[in-house]
Coordinates of C-alpha atoms in Angstrom, one line a residue:
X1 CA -9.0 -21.5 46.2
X2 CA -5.6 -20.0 45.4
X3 CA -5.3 -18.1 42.0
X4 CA -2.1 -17.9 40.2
X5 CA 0.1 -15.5 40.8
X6 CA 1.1 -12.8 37.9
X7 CA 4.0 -13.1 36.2
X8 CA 5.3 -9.6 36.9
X9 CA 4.3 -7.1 39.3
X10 CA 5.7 -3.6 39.2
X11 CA 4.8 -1.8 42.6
X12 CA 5.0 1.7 43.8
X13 CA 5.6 3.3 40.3
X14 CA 4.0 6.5 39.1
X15 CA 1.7 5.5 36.3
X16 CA 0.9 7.8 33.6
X17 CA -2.4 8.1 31.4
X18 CA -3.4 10.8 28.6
X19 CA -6.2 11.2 31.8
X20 CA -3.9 11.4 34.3
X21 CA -1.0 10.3 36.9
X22 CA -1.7 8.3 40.6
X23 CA 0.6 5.5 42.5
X24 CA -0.1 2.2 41.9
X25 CA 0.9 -0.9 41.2
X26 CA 0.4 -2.8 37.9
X27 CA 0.5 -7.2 37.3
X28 CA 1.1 -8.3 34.0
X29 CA -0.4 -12.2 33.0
X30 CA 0.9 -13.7 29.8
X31 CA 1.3 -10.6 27.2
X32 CA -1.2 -8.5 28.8
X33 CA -1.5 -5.5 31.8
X34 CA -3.7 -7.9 34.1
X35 CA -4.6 -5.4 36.9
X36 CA -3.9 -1.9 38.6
X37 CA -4.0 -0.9 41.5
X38 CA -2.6 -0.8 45.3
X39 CA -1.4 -3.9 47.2
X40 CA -1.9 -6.4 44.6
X41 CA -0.9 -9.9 44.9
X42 CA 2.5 -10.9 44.3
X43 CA 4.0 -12.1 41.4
X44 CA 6.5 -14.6 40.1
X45 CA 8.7 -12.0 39.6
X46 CA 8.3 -7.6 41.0
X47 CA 10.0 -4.8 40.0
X48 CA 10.5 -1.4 42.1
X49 CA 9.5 1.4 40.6
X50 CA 9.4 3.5 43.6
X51 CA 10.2 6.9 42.4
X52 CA 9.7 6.3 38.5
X53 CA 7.4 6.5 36.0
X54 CA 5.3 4.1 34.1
X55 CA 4.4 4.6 31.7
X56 CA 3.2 3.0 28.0
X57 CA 5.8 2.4 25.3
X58 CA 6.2 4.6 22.5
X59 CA 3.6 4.1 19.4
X60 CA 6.2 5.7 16.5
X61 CA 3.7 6.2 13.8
X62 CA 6.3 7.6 11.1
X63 CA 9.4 5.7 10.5
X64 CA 11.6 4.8 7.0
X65 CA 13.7 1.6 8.0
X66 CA 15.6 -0.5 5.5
X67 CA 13.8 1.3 2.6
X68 CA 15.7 2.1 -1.0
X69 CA 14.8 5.8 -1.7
X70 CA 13.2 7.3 -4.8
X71 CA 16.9 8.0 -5.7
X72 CA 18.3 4.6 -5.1
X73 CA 19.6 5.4 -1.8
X74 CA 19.3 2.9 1.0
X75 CA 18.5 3.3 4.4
X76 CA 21.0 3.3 6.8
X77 CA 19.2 1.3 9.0
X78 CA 18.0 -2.7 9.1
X79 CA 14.4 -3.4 11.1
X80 CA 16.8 -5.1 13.6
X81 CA 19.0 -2.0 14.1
X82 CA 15.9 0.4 13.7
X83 CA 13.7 -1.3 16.3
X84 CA 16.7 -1.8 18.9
X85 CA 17.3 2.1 18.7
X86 CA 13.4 2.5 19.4
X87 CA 13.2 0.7 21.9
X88 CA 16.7 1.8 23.6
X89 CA 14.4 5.1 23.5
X90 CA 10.9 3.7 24.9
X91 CA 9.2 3.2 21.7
X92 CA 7.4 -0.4 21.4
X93 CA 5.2 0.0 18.4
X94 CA 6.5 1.5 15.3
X95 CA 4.8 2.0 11.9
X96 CA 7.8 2.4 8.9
X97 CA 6.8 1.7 5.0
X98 CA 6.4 -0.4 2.3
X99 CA 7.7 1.8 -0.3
X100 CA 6.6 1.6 -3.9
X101 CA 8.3 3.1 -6.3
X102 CA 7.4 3.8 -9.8
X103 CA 6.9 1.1 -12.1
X104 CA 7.1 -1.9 -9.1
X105 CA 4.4 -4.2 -8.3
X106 CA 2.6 -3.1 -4.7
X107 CA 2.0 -6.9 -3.7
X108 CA 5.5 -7.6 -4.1
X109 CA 6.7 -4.4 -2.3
X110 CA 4.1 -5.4 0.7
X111 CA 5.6 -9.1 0.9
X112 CA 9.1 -8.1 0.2
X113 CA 9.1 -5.5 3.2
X114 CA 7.3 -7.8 5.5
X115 CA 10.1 -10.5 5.1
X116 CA 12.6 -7.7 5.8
X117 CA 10.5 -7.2 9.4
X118 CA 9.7 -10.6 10.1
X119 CA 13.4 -11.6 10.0
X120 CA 14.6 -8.4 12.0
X121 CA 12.1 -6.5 14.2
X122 CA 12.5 -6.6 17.9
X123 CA 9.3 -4.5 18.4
X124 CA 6.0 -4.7 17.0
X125 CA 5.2 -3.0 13.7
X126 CA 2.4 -2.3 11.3
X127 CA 2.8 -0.9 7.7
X128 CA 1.8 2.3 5.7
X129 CA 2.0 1.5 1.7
X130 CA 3.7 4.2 -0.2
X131 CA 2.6 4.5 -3.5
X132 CA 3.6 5.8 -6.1
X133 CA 2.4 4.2 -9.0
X134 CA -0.9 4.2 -9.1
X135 CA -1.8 2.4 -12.2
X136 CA -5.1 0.4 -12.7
X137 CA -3.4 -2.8 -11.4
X138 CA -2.6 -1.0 -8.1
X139 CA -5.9 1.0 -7.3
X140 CA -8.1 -1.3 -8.8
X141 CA -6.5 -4.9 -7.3
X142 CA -3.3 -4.8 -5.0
X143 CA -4.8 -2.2 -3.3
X144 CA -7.9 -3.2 -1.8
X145 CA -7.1 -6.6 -1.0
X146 CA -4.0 -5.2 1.3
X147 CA -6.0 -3.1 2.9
X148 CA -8.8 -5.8 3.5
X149 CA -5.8 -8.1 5.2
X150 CA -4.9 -5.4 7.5
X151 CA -2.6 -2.8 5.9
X152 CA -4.9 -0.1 6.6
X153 CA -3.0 3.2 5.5
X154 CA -2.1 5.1 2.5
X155 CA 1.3 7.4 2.2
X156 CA 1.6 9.6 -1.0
X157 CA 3.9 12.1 -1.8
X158 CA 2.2 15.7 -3.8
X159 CA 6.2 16.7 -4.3
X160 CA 9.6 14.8 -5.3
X161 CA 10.3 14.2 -9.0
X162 CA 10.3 10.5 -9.1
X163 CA 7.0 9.4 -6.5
X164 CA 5.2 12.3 -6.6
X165 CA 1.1 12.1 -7.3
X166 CA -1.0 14.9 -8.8
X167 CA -4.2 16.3 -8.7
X168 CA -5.5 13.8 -10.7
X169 CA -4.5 10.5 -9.7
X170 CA -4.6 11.3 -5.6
X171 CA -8.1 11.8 -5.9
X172 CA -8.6 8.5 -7.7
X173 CA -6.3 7.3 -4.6
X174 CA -8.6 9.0 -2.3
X175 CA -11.9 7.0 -3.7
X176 CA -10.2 3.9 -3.2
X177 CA -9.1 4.7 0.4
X178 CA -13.1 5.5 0.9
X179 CA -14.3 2.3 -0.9
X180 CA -11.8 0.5 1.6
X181 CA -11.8 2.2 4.4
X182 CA -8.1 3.3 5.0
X183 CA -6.6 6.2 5.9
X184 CA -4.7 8.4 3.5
X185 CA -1.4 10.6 4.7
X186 CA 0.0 12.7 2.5
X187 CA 3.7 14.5 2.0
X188 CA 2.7 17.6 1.5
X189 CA 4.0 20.3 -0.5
X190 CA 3.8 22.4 -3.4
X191 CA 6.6 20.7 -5.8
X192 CA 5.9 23.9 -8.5
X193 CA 7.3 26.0 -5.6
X194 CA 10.1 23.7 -4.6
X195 CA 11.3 22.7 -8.1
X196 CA 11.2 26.6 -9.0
X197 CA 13.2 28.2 -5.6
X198 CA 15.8 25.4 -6.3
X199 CA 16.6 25.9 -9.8
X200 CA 17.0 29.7 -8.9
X201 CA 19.0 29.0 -6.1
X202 CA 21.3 26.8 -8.5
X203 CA 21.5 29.0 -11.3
X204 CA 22.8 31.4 -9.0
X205 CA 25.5 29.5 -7.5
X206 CA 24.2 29.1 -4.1
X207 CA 24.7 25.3 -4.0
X208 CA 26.0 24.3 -0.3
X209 CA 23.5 22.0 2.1
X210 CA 22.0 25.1 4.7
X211 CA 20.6 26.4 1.3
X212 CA 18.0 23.0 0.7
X213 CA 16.3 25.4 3.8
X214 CA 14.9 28.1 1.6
X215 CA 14.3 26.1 -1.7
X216 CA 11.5 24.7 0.2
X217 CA 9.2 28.2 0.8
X218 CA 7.2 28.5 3.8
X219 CA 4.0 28.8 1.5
X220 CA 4.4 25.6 -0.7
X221 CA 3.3 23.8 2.7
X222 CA 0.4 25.7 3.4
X223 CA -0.7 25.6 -0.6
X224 CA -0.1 21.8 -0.6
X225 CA -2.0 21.6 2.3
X226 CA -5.2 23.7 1.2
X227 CA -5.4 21.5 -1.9
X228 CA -5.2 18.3 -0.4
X229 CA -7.9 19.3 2.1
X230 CA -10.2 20.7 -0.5
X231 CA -9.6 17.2 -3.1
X232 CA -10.2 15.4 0.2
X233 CA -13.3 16.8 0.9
X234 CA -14.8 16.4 -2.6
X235 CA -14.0 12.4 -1.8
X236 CA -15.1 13.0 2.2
X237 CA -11.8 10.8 2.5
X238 CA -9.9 11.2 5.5
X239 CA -6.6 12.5 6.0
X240 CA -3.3 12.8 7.8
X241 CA -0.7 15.0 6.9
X242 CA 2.6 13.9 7.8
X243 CA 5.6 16.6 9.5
X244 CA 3.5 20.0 9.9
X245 CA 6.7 22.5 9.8
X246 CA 4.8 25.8 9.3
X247 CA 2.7 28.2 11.5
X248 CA 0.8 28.9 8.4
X249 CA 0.4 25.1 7.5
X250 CA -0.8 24.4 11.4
X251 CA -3.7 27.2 10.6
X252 CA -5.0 25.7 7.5
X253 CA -5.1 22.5 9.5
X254 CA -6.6 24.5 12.4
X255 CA -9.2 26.4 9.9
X256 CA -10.1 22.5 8.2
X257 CA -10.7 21.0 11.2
X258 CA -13.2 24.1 12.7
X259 CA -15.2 23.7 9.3
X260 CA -15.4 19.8 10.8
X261 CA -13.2 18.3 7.6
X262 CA -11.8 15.6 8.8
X263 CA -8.3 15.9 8.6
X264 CA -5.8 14.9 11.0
X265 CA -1.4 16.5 11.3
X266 CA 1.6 15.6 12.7
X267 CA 4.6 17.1 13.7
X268 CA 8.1 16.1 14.7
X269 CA 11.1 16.8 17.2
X270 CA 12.8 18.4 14.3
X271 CA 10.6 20.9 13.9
X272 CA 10.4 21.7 17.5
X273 CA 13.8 21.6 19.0
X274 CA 15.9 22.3 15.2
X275 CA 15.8 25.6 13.0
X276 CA 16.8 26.3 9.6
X277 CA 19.8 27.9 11.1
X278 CA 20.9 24.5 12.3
X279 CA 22.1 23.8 8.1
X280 CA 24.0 26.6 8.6
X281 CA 28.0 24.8 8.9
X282 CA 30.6 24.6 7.3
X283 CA 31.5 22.6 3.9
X284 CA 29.1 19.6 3.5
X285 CA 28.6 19.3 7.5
X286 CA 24.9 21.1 7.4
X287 CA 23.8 18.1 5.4
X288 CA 23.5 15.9 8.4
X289 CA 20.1 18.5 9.4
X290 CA 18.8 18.1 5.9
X291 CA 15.2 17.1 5.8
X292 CA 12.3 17.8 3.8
X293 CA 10.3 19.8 4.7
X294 CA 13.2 21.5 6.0
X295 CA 13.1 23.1 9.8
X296 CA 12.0 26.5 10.1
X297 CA 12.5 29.1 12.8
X298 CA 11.7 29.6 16.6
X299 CA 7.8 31.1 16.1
X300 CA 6.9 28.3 13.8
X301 CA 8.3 26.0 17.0
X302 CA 5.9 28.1 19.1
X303 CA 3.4 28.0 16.9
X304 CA 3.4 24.0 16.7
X305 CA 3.5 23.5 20.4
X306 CA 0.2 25.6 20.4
X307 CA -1.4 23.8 18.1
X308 CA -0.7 20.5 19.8
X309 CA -1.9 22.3 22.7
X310 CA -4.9 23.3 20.5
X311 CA -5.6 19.9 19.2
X312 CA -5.0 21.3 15.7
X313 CA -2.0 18.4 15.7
X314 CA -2.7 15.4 17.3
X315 CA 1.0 13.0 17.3
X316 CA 4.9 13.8 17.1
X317 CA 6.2 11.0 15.4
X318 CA 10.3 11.0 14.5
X319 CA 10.1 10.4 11.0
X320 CA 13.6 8.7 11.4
X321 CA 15.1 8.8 7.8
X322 CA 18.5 7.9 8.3
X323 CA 21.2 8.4 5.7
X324 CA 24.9 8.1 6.8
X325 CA 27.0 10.6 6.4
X326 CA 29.3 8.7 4.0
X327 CA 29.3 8.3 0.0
X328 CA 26.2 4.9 0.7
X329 CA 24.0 7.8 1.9
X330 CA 23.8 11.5 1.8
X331 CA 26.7 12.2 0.0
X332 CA 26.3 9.7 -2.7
X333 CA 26.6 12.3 -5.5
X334 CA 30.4 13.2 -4.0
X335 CA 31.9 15.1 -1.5
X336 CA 30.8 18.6 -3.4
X337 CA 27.2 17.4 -4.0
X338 CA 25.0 20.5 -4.5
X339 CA 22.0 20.7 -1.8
X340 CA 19.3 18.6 -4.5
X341 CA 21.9 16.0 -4.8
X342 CA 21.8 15.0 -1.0
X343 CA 19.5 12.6 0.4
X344 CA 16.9 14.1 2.8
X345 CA 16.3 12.5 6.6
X346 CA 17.3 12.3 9.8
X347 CA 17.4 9.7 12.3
X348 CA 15.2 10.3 15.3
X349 CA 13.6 6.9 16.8
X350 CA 15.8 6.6 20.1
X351 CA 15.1 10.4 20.5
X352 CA 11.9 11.3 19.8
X353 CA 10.6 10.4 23.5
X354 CA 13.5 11.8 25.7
X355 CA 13.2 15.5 23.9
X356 CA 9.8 15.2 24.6
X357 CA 9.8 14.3 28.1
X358 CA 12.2 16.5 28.7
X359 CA 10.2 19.3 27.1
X360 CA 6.7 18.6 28.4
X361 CA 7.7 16.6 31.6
X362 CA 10.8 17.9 33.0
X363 CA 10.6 21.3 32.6
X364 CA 7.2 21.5 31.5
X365 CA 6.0 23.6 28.3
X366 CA 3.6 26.5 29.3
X367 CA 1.0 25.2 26.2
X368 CA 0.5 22.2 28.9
X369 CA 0.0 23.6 32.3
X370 CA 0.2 21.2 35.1
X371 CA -0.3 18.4 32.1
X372 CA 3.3 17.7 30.9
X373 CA 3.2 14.1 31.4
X374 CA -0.5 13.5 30.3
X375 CA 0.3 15.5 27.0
X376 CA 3.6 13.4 26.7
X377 CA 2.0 9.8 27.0
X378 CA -1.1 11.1 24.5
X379 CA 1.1 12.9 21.8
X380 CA 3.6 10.0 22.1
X381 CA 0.9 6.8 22.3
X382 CA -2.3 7.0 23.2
X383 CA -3.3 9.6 20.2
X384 CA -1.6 7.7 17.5
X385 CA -2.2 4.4 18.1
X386 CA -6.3 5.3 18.4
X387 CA -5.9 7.0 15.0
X388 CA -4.2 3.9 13.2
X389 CA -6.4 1.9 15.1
X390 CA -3.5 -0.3 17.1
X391 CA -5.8 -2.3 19.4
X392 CA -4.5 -2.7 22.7
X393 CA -1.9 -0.4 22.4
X394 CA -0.6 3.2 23.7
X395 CA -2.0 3.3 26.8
X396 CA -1.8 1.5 30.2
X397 CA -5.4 -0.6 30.8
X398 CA -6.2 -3.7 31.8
X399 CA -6.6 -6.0 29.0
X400 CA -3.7 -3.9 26.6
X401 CA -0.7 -5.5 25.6
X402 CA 1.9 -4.7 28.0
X403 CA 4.1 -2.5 26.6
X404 CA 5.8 -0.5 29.3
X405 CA 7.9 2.0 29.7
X406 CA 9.4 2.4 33.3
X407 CA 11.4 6.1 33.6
X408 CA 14.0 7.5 35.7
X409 CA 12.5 10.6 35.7
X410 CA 15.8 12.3 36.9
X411 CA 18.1 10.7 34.8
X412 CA 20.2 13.2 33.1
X413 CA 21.9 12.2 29.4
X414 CA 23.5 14.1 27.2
X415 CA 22.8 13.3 23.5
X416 CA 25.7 11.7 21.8
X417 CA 26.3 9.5 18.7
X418 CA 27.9 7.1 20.6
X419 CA 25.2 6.4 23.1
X420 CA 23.0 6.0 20.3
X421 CA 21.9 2.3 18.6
X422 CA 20.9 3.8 15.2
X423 CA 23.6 3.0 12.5
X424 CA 23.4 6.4 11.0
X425 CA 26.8 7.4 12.4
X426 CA 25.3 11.0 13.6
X427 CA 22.2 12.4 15.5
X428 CA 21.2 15.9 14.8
X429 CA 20.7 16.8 18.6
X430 CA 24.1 16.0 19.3
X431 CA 24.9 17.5 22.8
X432 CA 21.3 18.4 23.9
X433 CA 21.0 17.4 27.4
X434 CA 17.5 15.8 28.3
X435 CA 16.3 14.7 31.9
X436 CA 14.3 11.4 31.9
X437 CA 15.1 8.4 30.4
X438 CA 13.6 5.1 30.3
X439 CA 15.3 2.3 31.9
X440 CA 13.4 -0.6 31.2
X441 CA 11.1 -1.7 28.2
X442 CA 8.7 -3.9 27.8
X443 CA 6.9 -5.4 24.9
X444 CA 3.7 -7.6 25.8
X445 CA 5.5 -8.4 28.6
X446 CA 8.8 -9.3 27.6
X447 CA 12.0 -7.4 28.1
X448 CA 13.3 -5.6 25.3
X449 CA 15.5 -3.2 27.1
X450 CA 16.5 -3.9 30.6
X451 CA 19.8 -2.6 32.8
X452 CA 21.4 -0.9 29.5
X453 CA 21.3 -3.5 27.5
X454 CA 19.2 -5.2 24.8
X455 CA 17.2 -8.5 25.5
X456 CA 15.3 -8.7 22.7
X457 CA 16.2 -11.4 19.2
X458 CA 15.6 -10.3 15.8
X459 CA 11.7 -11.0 15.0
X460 CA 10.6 -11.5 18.1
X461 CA 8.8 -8.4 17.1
X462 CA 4.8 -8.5 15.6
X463 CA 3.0 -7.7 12.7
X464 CA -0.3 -6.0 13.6
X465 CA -3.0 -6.4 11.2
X466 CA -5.7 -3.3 11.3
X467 CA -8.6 -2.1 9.9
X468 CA -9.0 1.5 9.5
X469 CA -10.6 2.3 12.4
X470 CA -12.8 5.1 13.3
X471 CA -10.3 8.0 12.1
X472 CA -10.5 6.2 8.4
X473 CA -14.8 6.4 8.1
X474 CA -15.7 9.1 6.1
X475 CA -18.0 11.9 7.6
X476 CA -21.0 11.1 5.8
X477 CA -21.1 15.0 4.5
X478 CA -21.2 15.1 1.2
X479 CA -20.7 18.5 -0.9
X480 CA -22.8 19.5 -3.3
X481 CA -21.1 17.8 -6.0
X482 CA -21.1 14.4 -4.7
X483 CA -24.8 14.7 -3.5
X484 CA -26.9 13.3 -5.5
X485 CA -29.7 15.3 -3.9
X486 CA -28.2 18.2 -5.1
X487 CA -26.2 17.4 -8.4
X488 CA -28.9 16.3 -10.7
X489 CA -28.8 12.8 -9.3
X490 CA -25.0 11.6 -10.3
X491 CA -23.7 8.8 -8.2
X492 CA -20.1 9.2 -8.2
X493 CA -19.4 8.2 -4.5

């Protein structure tokens, strides 16, 4: 008897795993990848991909759209405009915040930003809950029942005068990640350090944008970073810690993880392909490469590609903050605003996979021998969507959603502003040239990007609801202070 035939089959295309690469074709049925392989039967529609790569969509694990800052500054950026420029750069699944600020209620926040993304994204999304209030109301009630309904990660902030947590309260935050099961990614940085180097810096005059660089020392990461590891493993809580900028901050991670603490790291394209030198312009112009922490020099670069070679860092997300260069965003204090006056971000969603591709793919970083495209499609998708626990996405297998990628791997673009979909009015790698781009995009099976233009309608996007996964269960290891073996009998876990 006759069976169906797929909807779509893409034949001839180079597909691309975190395993490996091989010629095949692929069906898609419905919203899913249905089969791989050679010769398969035809579907209603094909595709040739004879020459390209495909490949899965983008998992962007690290993204601020249509969020108000601390500060009261808004995001440049709607989920419609935020997910178009995503996908317009291969990313199908993106992960941005619901933001609390001090003194707001975290159940509103949660329902106010999901009614922002319900009405606007065009790709699918989950949620990490900022918080920054963490009163008895929030740790004790809002808190575990949105993680129980699938909101299953924690961002805090150890620096910034109006969200940050201290010692205290984030390990009162970390015991109720535990008790829930969520994971816990932290900002951070010494804000001692910072608060200290910048009111020097001030006092002495030395007020203009490329100087935000150096009010940020190189040892407040690696501080921050000890102490959060060492209050996480009093609470064997799990961690990620967001934008990893430092060589030294990529060696505590690297010295955590040998000691088998379970603590996960990031980095970003700005703090592989951008250096602190890049503030460096004239008048207010270095404020468009503002970003905390700030982007360092060319060995921490180095250093950061080894320890994602390493393992040490496991994703590059964008972190797309984007402010526009105008008095709504970074210069919202005035045209002569001093460097801790100016709103901190850049936008980096339609980017973050063509720098890499280019980098690990095209010409092929020597960390990754003869494994450009496998580290690309692992670093990019399969690594972070297994850590936040995105079921059936970031990788190409039967039975996942079928969000796919298809690249022109010679395709050469030069990074402009006006080929960008962001409404940030600026990208920071303006005039890098990249070779690879994707041409099409698909999210469970439907075109988002196809033929240069966008197919998608504002909430066609999905919510995805998530436990926390394996990456969020604690170790089981208990120090001696927590084990009641070994502390007299006190149950505190």
């Amino acid at each position: 008897m006759p069976t169906e035939p797929y909807d779509l089959v893409i034949r001839g295309g180079t597909i691309g795993t975190s395993e490996g690469r091989f010629e095949a074709d692929l069906a898609i049925k419905g919203e899913k990848i249905a089969a791989i392989g050679q010769g398969l039967a035809a579907g209603t529609k094909e595709i040739d991909a004879r020459g390209k790569f495909v490949l899965p969509g983008g998992v962007d694990a690290h993204a601020h759209i249509e969020q108000l800052s601390s500060g009261g500054v808004m995001n440049a950026d709607t989920f419609e405009s935020a997910t178009a420029s995503a996908a317009f750069g291969g990313t199908t699944t993106v992960m941005p915040f619901a933001a609390q600020n001090r003194g707001l209620d975290l159940r509103k926040v949660m329902d106010d930003y999901a009614a922002l993304a319900r009405r606007g994204a065009m790709i699918d999304y989950a949620f990490h809950m900022i918080i920054a209030n963490p009163d008895a109301k929030t740790l004790e009630t809002d808190l575990p029942a949105l993680i129980a309904e699938g909101h299953a990660s924690i961002k805090v902030f150890m620096t910034y005068d109006l969200i940050k947590i201290d010692d205290e309260p984030l390990l009162d935050l970390l015991l109720t990640a535990r008790h829930g099961q969520a994971l816990v990614c932290v900002h951070a940085e010494n804000h001692g350090m910072i608060s200290w180097m910048s009111k020097q810096l001030l006092a002495k005059g030395y007020v203009a944008p490329k100087y935000h660089a150096i009010s940020h020392p190189r040892g407040s990461e690696a501080e921050a970073f000890t102490r959060l590891i060492a209050a996480a493993t009093l609470v064997d809580q799990p961690i990620m810690i967001f934008h990893v900028s430092t060589e030294e901050g990529a060696a505590v991670i690297r010295e955590a993880r040998g000691r088998g603490i379970k603590v996960f790291a990031e980095t970003c394209p700005q703090y592989l392909f951008l250096t602190r030198h890049d503030l460096d312009k004239p008048g207010m112009e270095g404020a468009k490469w503002m970003c905390s922490p700030p982007p360092r020099e060319k060995a921490d670069q180095d250093a950061l590609w080894r320890a994602l070679a390493l393992g040490d860092l496991q994703t590059v997300s964008s972190d797309h903050a984007p402010y526009r260069f105008d008095e709504t965003g970074k210069l919202s204090a005035g045209p002569n605003a001093n460097f801790k006056q100016i709103a901190n971000g850049l936008p980096g969603l339609e980017t973050r996979l063509p720098l890499l591709f280019d980098a690990l793919v095209t010409r092929g970083r020597p960390e990754f021998p003869e494994r450009g495209l496998e580290a690309f499609v692992e670093l990019t998708a399969t690594a972070p969507a297994r850590i936040y626990n995105l079921a059936g996405k970031g990788a190409i297998r039967p039975g996942y959603d079928a969000d796919i990628a298809i690249w022109d791997p010679d395709r050469r673009v030069t990074i402009t502003q006006a080929a960008m979909h962001s409404l940030t009015g600026f990208t920071p790698f303006e005039g890098m040239t990249v070779t690879g781009w994707p041409e099409r995009v698909m999210v469970r099976g439907r075109d988002v990007v196809a033929d240069g233009k966008l197919t998608a309608s504002p909430g066609s996007g999905r919510w995805l609801a998530r436990k926390g996964g394996p990456a969020a269960l604690p170790t089981g290891r208990l120090t001696a202070d927590m084990d009641p073996a070994t502390n007299f009998g006190a149950s505190i876990l």
